[in-house]
Short mmCIF file of C-alpha atoms in Angstrom, two decimals:
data_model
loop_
_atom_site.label_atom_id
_atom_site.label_comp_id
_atom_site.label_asym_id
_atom_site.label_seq_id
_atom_site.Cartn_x
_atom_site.Cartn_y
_atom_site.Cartn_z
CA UNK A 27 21.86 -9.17 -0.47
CA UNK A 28 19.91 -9.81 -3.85
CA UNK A 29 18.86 -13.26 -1.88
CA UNK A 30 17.45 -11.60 0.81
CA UNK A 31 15.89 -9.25 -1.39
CA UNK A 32 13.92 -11.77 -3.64
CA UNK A 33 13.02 -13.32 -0.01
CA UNK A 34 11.24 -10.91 1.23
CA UNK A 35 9.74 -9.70 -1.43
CA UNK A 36 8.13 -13.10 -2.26
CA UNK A 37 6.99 -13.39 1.72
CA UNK A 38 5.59 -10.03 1.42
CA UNK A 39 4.52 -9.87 -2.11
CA UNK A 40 6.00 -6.01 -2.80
CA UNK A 41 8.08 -6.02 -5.50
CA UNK A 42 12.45 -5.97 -5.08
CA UNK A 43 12.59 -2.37 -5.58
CA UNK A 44 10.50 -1.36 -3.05
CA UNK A 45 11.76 -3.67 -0.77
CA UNK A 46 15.37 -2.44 -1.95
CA UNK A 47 13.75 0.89 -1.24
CA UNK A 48 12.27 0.11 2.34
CA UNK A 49 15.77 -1.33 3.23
CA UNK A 50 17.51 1.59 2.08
CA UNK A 51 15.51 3.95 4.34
CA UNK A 52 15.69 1.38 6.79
CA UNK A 53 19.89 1.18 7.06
CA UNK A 54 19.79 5.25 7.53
CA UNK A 55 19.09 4.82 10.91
CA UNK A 56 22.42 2.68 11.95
CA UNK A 57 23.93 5.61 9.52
CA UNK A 58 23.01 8.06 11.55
CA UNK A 59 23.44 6.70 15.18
CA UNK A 60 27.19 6.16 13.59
CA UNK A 61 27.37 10.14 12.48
CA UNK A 62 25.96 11.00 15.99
CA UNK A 63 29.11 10.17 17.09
CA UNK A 64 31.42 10.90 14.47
CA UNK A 65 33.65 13.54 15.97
CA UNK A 66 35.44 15.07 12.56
CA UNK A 67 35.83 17.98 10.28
CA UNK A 68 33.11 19.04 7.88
CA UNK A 69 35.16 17.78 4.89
CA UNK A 70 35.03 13.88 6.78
CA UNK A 71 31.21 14.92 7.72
CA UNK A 72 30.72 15.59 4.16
CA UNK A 73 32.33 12.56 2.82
CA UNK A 74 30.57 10.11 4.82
CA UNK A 75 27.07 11.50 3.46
CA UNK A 76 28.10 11.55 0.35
CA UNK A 77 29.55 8.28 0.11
CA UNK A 78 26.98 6.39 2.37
CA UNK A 79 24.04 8.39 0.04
CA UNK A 80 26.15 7.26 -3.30
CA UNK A 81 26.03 3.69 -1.89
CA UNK A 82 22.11 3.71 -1.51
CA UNK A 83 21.70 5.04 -4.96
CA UNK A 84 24.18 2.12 -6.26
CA UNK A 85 22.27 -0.57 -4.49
CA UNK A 86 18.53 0.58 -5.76
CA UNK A 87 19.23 1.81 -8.98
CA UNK A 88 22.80 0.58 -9.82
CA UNK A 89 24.78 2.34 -13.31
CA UNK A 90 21.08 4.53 -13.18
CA UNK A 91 23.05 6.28 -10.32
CA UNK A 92 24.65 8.36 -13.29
CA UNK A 93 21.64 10.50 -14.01
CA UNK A 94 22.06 12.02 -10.46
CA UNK A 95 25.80 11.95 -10.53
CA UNK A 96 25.19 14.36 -14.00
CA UNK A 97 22.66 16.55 -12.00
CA UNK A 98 25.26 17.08 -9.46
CA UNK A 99 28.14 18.47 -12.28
CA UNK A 100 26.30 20.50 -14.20
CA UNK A 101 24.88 22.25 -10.79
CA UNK A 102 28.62 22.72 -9.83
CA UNK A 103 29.58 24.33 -13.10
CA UNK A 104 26.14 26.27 -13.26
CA UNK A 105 27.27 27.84 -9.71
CA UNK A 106 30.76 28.38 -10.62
CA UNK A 107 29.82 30.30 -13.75
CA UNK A 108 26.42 31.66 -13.40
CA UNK A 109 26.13 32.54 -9.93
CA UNK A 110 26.62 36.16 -10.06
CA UNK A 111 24.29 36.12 -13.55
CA UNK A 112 20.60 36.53 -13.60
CA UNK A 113 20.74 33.02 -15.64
CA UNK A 114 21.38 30.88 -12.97
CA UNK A 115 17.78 30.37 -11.91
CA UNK A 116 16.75 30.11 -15.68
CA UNK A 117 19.51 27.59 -16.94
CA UNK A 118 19.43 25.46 -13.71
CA UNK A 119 15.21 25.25 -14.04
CA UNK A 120 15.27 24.46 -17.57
CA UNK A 121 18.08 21.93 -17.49
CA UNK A 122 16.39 19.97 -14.51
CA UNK A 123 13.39 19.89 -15.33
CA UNK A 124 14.11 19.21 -18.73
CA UNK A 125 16.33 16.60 -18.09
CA UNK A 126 13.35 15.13 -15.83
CA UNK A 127 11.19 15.04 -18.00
CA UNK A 128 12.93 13.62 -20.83
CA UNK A 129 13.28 10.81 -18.21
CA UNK A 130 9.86 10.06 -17.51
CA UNK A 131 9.02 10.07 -21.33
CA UNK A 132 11.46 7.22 -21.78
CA UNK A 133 10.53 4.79 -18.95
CA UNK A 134 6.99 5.67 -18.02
CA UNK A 135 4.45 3.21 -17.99
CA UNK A 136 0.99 2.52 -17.17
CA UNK A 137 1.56 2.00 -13.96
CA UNK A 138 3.64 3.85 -10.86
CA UNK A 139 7.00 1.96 -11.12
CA UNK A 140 10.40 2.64 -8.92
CA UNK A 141 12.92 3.35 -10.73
CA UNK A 142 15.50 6.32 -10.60
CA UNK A 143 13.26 8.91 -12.11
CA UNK A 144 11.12 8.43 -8.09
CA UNK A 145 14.55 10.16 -6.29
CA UNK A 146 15.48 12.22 -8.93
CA UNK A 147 12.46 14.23 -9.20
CA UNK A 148 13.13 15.04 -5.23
CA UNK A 149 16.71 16.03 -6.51
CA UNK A 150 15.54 18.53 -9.36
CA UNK A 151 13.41 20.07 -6.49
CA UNK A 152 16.47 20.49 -3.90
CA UNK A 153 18.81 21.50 -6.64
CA UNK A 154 16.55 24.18 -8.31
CA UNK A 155 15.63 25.21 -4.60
CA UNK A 156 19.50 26.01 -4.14
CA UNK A 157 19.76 28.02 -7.37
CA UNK A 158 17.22 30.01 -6.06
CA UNK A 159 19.09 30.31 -2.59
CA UNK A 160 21.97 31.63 -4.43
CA UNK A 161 20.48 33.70 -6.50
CA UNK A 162 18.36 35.82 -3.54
CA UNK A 163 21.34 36.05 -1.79
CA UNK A 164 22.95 37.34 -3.91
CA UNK A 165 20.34 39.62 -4.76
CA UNK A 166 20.11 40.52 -0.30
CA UNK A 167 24.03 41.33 -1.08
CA UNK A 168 22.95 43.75 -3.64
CA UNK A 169 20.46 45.88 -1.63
CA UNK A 170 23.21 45.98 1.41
CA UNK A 171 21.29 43.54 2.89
CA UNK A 172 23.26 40.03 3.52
CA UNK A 173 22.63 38.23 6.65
CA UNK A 174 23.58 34.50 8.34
CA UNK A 175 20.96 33.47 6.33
CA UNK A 176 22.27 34.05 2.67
CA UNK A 177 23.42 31.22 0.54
CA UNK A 178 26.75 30.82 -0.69
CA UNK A 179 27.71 28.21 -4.00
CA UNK A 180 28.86 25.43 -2.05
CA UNK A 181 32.14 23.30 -2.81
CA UNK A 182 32.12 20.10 -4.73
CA UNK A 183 32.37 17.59 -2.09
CA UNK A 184 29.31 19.74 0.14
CA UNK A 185 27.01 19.95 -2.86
CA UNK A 186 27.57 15.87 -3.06
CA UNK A 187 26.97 15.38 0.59
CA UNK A 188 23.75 17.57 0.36
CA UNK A 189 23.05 15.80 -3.06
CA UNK A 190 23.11 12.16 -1.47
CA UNK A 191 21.99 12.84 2.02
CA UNK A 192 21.49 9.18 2.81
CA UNK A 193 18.40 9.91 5.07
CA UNK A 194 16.64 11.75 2.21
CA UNK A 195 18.00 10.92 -0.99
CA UNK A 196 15.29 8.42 -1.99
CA UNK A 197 12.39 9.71 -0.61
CA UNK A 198 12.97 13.58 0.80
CA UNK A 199 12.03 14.99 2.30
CA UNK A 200 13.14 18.65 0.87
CA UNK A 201 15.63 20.40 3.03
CA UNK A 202 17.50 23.79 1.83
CA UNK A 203 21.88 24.08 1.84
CA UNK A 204 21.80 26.31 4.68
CA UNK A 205 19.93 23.54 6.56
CA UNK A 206 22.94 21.13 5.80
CA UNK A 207 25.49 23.80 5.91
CA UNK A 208 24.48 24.35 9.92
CA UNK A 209 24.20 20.45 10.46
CA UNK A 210 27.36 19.60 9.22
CA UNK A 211 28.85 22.85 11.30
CA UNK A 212 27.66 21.24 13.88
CA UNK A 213 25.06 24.33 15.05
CA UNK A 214 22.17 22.16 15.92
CA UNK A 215 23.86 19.49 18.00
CA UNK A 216 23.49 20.72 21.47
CA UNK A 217 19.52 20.89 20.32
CA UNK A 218 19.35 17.55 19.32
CA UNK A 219 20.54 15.84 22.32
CA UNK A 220 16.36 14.31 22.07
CA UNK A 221 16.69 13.36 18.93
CA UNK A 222 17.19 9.14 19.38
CA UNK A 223 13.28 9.15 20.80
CA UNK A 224 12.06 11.43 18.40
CA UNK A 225 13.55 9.60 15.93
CA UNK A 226 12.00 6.23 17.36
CA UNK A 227 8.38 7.30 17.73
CA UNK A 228 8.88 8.13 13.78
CA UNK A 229 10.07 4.77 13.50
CA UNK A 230 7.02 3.15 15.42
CA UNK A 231 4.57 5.52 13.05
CA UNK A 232 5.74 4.86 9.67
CA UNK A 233 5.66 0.93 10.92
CA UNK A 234 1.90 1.31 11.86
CA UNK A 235 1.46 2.85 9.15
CA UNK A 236 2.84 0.64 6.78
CA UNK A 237 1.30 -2.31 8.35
CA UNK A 238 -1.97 -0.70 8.02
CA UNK A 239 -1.51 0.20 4.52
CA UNK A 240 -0.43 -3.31 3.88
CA UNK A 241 -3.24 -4.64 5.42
CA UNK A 242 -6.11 -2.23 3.93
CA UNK A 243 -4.64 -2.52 0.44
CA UNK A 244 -5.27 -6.84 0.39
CA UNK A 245 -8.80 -5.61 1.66
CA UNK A 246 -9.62 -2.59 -0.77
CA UNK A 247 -7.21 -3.49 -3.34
CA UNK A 248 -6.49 -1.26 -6.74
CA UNK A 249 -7.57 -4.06 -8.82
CA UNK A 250 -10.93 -4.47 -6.96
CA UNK A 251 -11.82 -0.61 -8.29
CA UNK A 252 -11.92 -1.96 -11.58
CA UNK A 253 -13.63 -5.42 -11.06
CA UNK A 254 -17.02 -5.98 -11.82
CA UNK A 255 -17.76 -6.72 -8.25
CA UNK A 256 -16.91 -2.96 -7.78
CA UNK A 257 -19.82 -2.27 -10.68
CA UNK A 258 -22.01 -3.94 -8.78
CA UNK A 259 -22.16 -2.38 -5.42
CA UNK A 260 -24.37 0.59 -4.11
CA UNK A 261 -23.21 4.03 -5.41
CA UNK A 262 -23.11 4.73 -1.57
CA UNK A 263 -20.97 1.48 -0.56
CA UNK A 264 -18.89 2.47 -4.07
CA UNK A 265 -17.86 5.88 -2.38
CA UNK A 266 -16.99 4.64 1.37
CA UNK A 267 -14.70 1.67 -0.62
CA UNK A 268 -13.48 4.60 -2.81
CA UNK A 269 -12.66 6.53 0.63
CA UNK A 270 -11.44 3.58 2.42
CA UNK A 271 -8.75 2.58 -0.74
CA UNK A 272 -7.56 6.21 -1.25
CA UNK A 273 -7.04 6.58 2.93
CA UNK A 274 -5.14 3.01 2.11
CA UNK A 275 -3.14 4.49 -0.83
CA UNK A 276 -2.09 7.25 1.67
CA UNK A 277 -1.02 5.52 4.11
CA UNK A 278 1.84 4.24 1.73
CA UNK A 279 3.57 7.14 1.15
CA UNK A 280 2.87 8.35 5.00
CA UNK A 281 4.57 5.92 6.09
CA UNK A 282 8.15 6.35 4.19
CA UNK A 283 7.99 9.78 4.86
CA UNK A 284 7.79 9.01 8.55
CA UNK A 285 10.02 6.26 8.23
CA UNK A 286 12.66 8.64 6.25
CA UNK A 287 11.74 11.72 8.67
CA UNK A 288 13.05 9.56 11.74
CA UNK A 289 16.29 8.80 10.05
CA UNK A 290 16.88 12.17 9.70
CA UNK A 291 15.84 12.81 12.91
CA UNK A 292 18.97 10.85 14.22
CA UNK A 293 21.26 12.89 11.91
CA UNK A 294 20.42 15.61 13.61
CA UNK A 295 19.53 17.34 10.24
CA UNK A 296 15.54 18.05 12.07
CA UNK A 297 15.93 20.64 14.25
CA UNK A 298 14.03 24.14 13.93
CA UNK A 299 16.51 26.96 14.39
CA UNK A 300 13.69 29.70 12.70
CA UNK A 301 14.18 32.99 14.84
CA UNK A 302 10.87 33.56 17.43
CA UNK A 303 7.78 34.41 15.38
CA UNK A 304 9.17 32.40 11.80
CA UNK A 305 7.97 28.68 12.89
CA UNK A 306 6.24 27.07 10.29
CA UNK A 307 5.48 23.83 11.57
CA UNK A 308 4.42 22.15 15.20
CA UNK A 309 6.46 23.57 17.92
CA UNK A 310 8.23 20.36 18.73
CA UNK A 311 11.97 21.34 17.82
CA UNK A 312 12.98 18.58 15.72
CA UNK A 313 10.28 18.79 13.31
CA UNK A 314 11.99 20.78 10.99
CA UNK A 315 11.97 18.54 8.19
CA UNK A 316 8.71 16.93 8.89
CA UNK A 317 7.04 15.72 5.86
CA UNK A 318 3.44 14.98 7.43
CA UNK A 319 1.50 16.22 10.34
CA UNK A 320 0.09 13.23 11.25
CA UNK A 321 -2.36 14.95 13.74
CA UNK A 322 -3.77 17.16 11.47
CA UNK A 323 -4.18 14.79 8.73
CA UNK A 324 -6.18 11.78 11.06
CA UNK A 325 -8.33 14.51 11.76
CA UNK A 326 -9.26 16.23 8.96
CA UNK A 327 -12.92 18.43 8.26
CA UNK A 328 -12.02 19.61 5.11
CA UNK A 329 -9.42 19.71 1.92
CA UNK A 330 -7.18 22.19 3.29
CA UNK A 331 -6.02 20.41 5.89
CA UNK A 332 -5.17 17.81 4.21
CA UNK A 333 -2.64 20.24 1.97
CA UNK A 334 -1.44 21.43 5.15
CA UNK A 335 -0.59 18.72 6.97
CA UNK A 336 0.18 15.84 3.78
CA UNK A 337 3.90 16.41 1.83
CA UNK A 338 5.13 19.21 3.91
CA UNK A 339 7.98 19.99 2.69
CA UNK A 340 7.16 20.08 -1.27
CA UNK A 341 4.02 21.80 -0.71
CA UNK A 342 6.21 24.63 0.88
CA UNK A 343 8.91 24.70 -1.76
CA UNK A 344 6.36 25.09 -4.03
CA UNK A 345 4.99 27.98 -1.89
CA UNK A 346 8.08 29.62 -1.93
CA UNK A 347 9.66 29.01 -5.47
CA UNK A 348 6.24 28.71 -7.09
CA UNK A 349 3.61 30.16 -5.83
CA UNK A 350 5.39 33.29 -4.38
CA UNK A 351 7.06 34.31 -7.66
CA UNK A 352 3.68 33.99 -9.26
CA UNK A 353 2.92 37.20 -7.46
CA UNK A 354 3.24 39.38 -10.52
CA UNK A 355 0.36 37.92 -12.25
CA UNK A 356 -2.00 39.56 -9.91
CA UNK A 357 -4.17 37.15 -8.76
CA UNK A 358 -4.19 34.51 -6.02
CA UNK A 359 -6.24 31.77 -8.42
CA UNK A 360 -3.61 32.41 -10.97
CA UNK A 361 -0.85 31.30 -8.78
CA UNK A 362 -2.59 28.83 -6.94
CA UNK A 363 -3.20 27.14 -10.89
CA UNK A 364 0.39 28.05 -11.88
CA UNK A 365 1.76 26.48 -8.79
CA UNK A 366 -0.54 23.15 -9.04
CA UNK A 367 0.24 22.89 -12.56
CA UNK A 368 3.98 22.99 -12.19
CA UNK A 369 3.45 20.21 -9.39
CA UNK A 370 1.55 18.17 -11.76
CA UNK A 371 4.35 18.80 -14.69
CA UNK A 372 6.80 17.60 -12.00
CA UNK A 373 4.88 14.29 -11.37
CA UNK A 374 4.78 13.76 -15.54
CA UNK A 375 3.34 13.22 -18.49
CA UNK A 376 -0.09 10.98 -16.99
CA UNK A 377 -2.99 12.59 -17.15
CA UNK A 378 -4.16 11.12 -13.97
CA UNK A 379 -1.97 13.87 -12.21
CA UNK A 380 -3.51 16.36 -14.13
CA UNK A 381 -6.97 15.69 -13.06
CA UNK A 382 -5.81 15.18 -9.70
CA UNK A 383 -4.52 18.55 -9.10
CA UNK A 384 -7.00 20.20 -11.01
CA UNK A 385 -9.73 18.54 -8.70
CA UNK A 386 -7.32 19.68 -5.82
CA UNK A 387 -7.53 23.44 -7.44
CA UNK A 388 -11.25 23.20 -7.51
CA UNK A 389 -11.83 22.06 -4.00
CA UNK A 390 -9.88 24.24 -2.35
CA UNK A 391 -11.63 27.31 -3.95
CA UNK A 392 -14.73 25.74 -3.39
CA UNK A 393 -13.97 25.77 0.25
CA UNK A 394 -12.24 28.89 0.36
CA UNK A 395 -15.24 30.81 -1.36
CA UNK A 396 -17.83 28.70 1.03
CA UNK A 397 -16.63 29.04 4.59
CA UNK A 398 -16.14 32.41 4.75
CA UNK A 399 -19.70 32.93 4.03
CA UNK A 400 -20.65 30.38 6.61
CA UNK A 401 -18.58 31.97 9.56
CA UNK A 402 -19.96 35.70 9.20
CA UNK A 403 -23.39 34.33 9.58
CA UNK A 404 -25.01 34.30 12.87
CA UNK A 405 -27.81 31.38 12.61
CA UNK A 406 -25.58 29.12 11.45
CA UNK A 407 -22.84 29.51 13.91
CA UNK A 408 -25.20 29.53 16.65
CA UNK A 409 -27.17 26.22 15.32
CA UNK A 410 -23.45 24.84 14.80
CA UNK A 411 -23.10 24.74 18.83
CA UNK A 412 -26.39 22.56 19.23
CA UNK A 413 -24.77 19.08 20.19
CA UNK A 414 -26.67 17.12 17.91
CA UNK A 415 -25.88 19.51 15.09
CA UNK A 416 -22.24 19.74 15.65
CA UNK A 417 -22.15 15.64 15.74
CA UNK A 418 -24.04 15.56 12.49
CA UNK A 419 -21.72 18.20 10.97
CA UNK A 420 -18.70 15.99 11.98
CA UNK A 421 -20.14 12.65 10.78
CA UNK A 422 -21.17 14.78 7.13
CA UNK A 423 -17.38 16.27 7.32
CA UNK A 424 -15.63 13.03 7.68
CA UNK A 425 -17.53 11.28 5.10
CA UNK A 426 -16.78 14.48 2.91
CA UNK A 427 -13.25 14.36 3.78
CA UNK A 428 -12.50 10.64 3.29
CA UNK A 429 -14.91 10.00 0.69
CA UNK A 430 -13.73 12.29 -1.85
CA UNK A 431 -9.90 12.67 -1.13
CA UNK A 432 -10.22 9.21 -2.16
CA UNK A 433 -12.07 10.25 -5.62
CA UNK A 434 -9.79 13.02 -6.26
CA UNK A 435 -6.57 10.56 -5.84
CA UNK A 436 -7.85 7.67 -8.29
CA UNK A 437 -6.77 9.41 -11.23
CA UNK A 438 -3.22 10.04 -9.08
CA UNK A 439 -2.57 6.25 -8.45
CA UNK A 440 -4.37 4.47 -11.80
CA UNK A 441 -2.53 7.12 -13.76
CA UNK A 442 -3.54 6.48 -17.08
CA UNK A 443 -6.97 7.68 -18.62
CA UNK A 444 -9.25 4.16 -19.62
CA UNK A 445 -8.61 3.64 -15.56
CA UNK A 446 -9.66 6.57 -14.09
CA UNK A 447 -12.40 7.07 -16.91
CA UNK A 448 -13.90 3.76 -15.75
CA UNK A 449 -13.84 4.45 -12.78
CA UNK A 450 -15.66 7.39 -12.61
CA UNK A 451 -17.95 6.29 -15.10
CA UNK A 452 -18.75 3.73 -11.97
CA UNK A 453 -19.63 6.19 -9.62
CA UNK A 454 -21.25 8.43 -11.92
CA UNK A 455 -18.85 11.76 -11.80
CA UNK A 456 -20.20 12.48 -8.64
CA UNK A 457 -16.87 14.43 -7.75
CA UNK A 458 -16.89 16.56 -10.63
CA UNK A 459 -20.50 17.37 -9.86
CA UNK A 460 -20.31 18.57 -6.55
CA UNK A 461 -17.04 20.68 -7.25
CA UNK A 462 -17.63 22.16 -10.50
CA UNK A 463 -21.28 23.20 -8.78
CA UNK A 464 -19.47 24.26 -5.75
CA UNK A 465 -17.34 26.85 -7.76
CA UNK A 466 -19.99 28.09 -10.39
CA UNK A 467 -23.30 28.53 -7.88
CA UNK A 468 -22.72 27.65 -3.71
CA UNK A 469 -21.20 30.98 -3.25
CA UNK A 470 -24.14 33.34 -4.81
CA UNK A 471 -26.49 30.91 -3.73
CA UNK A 472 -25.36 30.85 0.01
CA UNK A 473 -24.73 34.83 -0.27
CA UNK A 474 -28.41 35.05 -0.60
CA UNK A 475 -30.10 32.46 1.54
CA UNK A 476 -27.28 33.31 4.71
CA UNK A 477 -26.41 37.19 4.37
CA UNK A 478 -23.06 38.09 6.58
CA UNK A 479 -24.36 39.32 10.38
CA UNK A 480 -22.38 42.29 11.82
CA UNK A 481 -21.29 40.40 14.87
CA UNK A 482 -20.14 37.28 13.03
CA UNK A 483 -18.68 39.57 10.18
CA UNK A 484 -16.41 41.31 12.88
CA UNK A 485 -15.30 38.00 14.75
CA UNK A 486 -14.40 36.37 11.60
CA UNK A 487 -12.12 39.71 10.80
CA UNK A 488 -10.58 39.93 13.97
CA UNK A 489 -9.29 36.09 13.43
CA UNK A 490 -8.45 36.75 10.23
CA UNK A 491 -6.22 39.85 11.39
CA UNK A 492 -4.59 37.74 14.22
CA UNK A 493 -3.69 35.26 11.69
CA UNK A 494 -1.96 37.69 9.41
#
């Protein structure tokens, strides 16, 4: 195996661990055509995750496989003692995220490596998420009001088995214990009798997308942002590069999630058992643990869609464990920072994630404070409908779009701060221009040139109410 390993990794020049890593998302698929038709008992069900997940683990990260084997007893011991205590949610945050951390300060580097701080920062998420599980429920249970949908500390063996799901342990995406807990009971096979083509146009999008990222990345490469050849272009031709290597960078981690998403697909882990008027994502039912939207994301206009539709699955964990229990403060820009902050803390210690989700908390507001004032406005929305308007609008858009997602993710992927500095320096903070301006003066400037019009004013409020 270590022969074919250093094979294809010199014929495609990636390095062995993430060709270990493609591999290893690659053999969940024959995993889970095998479970398909594993007729057992939940205790079998659970040992053949957990040991087929443990396996993984060994093979990518070998005797490293005890820093999620740790995570994994001190959770068990954490619910068997804590889980009636208002400490549970404390201790089990501190300790993982602690223990995280501590990780990345001892192997980090300059540059984005695999190693087994990549899967165990998707663990800390899954295993704080079922601390807080436990702890509402038992909270529900308190008020008189349990339901199907409360959390109970799972058993040793299931808390492996959810641990080392083999589709997701690498990679994610995030799933919750009740999501298991009614996979492994069996509740969503009948649903996922569609589930084998599903899972193969996944399959067939992750490989176009890798392809394509493999492929763009020779062309726009990371080391060609910081070559003087770079220096030396247009500042117009540096942005469109810029756009064109960030949509490139993307692309990378679109395609494992896809790639992972379809091997969970075949599990039969996907499907969407929300009751009618909770669905959260497309109304295909075996998206349930879908990662990326790739619709949405192709065909983005502006910065929120590109949160909505890029890492599902940890943007909504955030939402829920984050951003929700931020409520106290008050104030929606509070917990929007407190949220982004924690993801960028969950990343590490770089400041290129730092600047990247601070750019990411800028933008939004900027667009949240701007398009509100454009939509209650009846000259522009009727000069929006002109044809050659609307095309100019979506050429501006798309340029806006690719251009700049690709400036606010340079400091994500070149991590450390003489990289990102020079780059920037390059194309003259042109980023930090237009959103720091966009925050401090579009919105009173646009409240005065383009005044809200009754009849817009009252559309836009009627959307806004069906929405809600």
């Amino acid at each position: 195996m270590l022969n074919l390993v250093e094979a294809l990794a010199n014929l495609s020049g990636a390095s062995p661990p993430a060709i270990r890593l493609i591999l290893s998302v690659l053999v969940a698929y024959p995993l889970g055509a095998f479970y398909r038709n594993l007729k057992a008992t939940a205790f079998v069900k659970n040992l053949y995750t957990a040991g087929t997940g443990i396996a993984i683990v060994l093979f990518n990260y070998g005797f490293d496989l005890y820093h999620s084997a740790s995570a994994v007893a001190v959770t068990y011991l954490l619910n068997a003692f804590f889980a009636t205590s208002i400490l549970l949610v404390p201790l089990s945050f501190c300790y993982h995220m602690g223990y995280l951390l501590i990780g990345y300060y001892f192997t980090t580097s300059d540059t984005y490596d695999i190693k087994w701080t990549m899967p165990h920062c998707v663990l800390v998420l899954r295993l704080i998420g079922l601390a807080f599980d436990i702890s509402d429920s038992r909270e529900k249970e308190r008020l008189g009001k349990k339901d199907d949908r409360c959390v109970d500390p799972p058993s040793l063996l299931e808390l492996i088995g959810f641990t080392y799901f083999p589709a997701t342990v690498l990679v994610g995406p995030q799933f919750t214990m009740l999501r298991y807990r009614r996979f492994i009971d069996g509740l969503y096979e009948q649903h996922t009798t569609g589930a084998p083509a599903y899972s193969a146009k996944k399959f067939l999008q992750g490989t176009f997308y890798l392809i394509v990222n493999q492929v763009g990345s020779q062309l726009v490469s990371d080391s060609y942002l910081l070559s003087a050849d770079f220096e030396q272009e247009s500042l117009f031709m540096k942005h469109i590069y810029m756009g064109l290597w960030g949509r490139c960078a993307l692309y990378k981690y679109i395609s494992i999630w896809l790639l992972a998403e379809g091997a969970a697909v075949l599990f039969g882990l996907t499907y969407i058992d929300a009751k009618p008027g909770e669905r959260e994502y497309d109304p295909d039912q075996l998206s349930g643990c879908t990662n990326i939207k790739v619709g949405v994301f192709e065909n983005t206009s502006k910065f929120g869609h590109y949160v909505e539709s890029f890492n599902v699955q940890t943007n909504h964990w955030t939402a829920v464990n984050v951003y929700k229990r931020l409520k106290f403060l008050n104030n929606r820009a509070l917990s929007h920072f407190g949220a982004l902050l924690f993801l960028a803390v969950w990343h590490g210690f770089h400041s290129g994630y730092y600047v990247t989700f601070f750019m990411e908390f800028l933008v939004i507001r900027m667009e949240k404070e701007i398009e509100p004032i454009l939509q209650k406005n009846d000259y522009v929305q009727t000069l929006l409908q002109q044809p050659l308007v609307k095309t100019f609008v979506f050429v501006v858009l798309k340029l806006y779009t690719l251009v700049f997602a690709g400036w606010c993710l340079v400091p994500f992927v070149f991590l450390s701060f003489s990289k990102w500095w020079h780059i920037y320096c390059t194309v003259r903070f042109t980023g930090f221009l237009l959103f720091l301006l966009g925050n401090l003066a579009a919105q009173p400037f646009l409240l005065t040139v383009l005044p809200a019009n009754k009849s817009a004013a009252a559309t836009t409020s009627e959307k806004e109410k069906k929405t809600e």
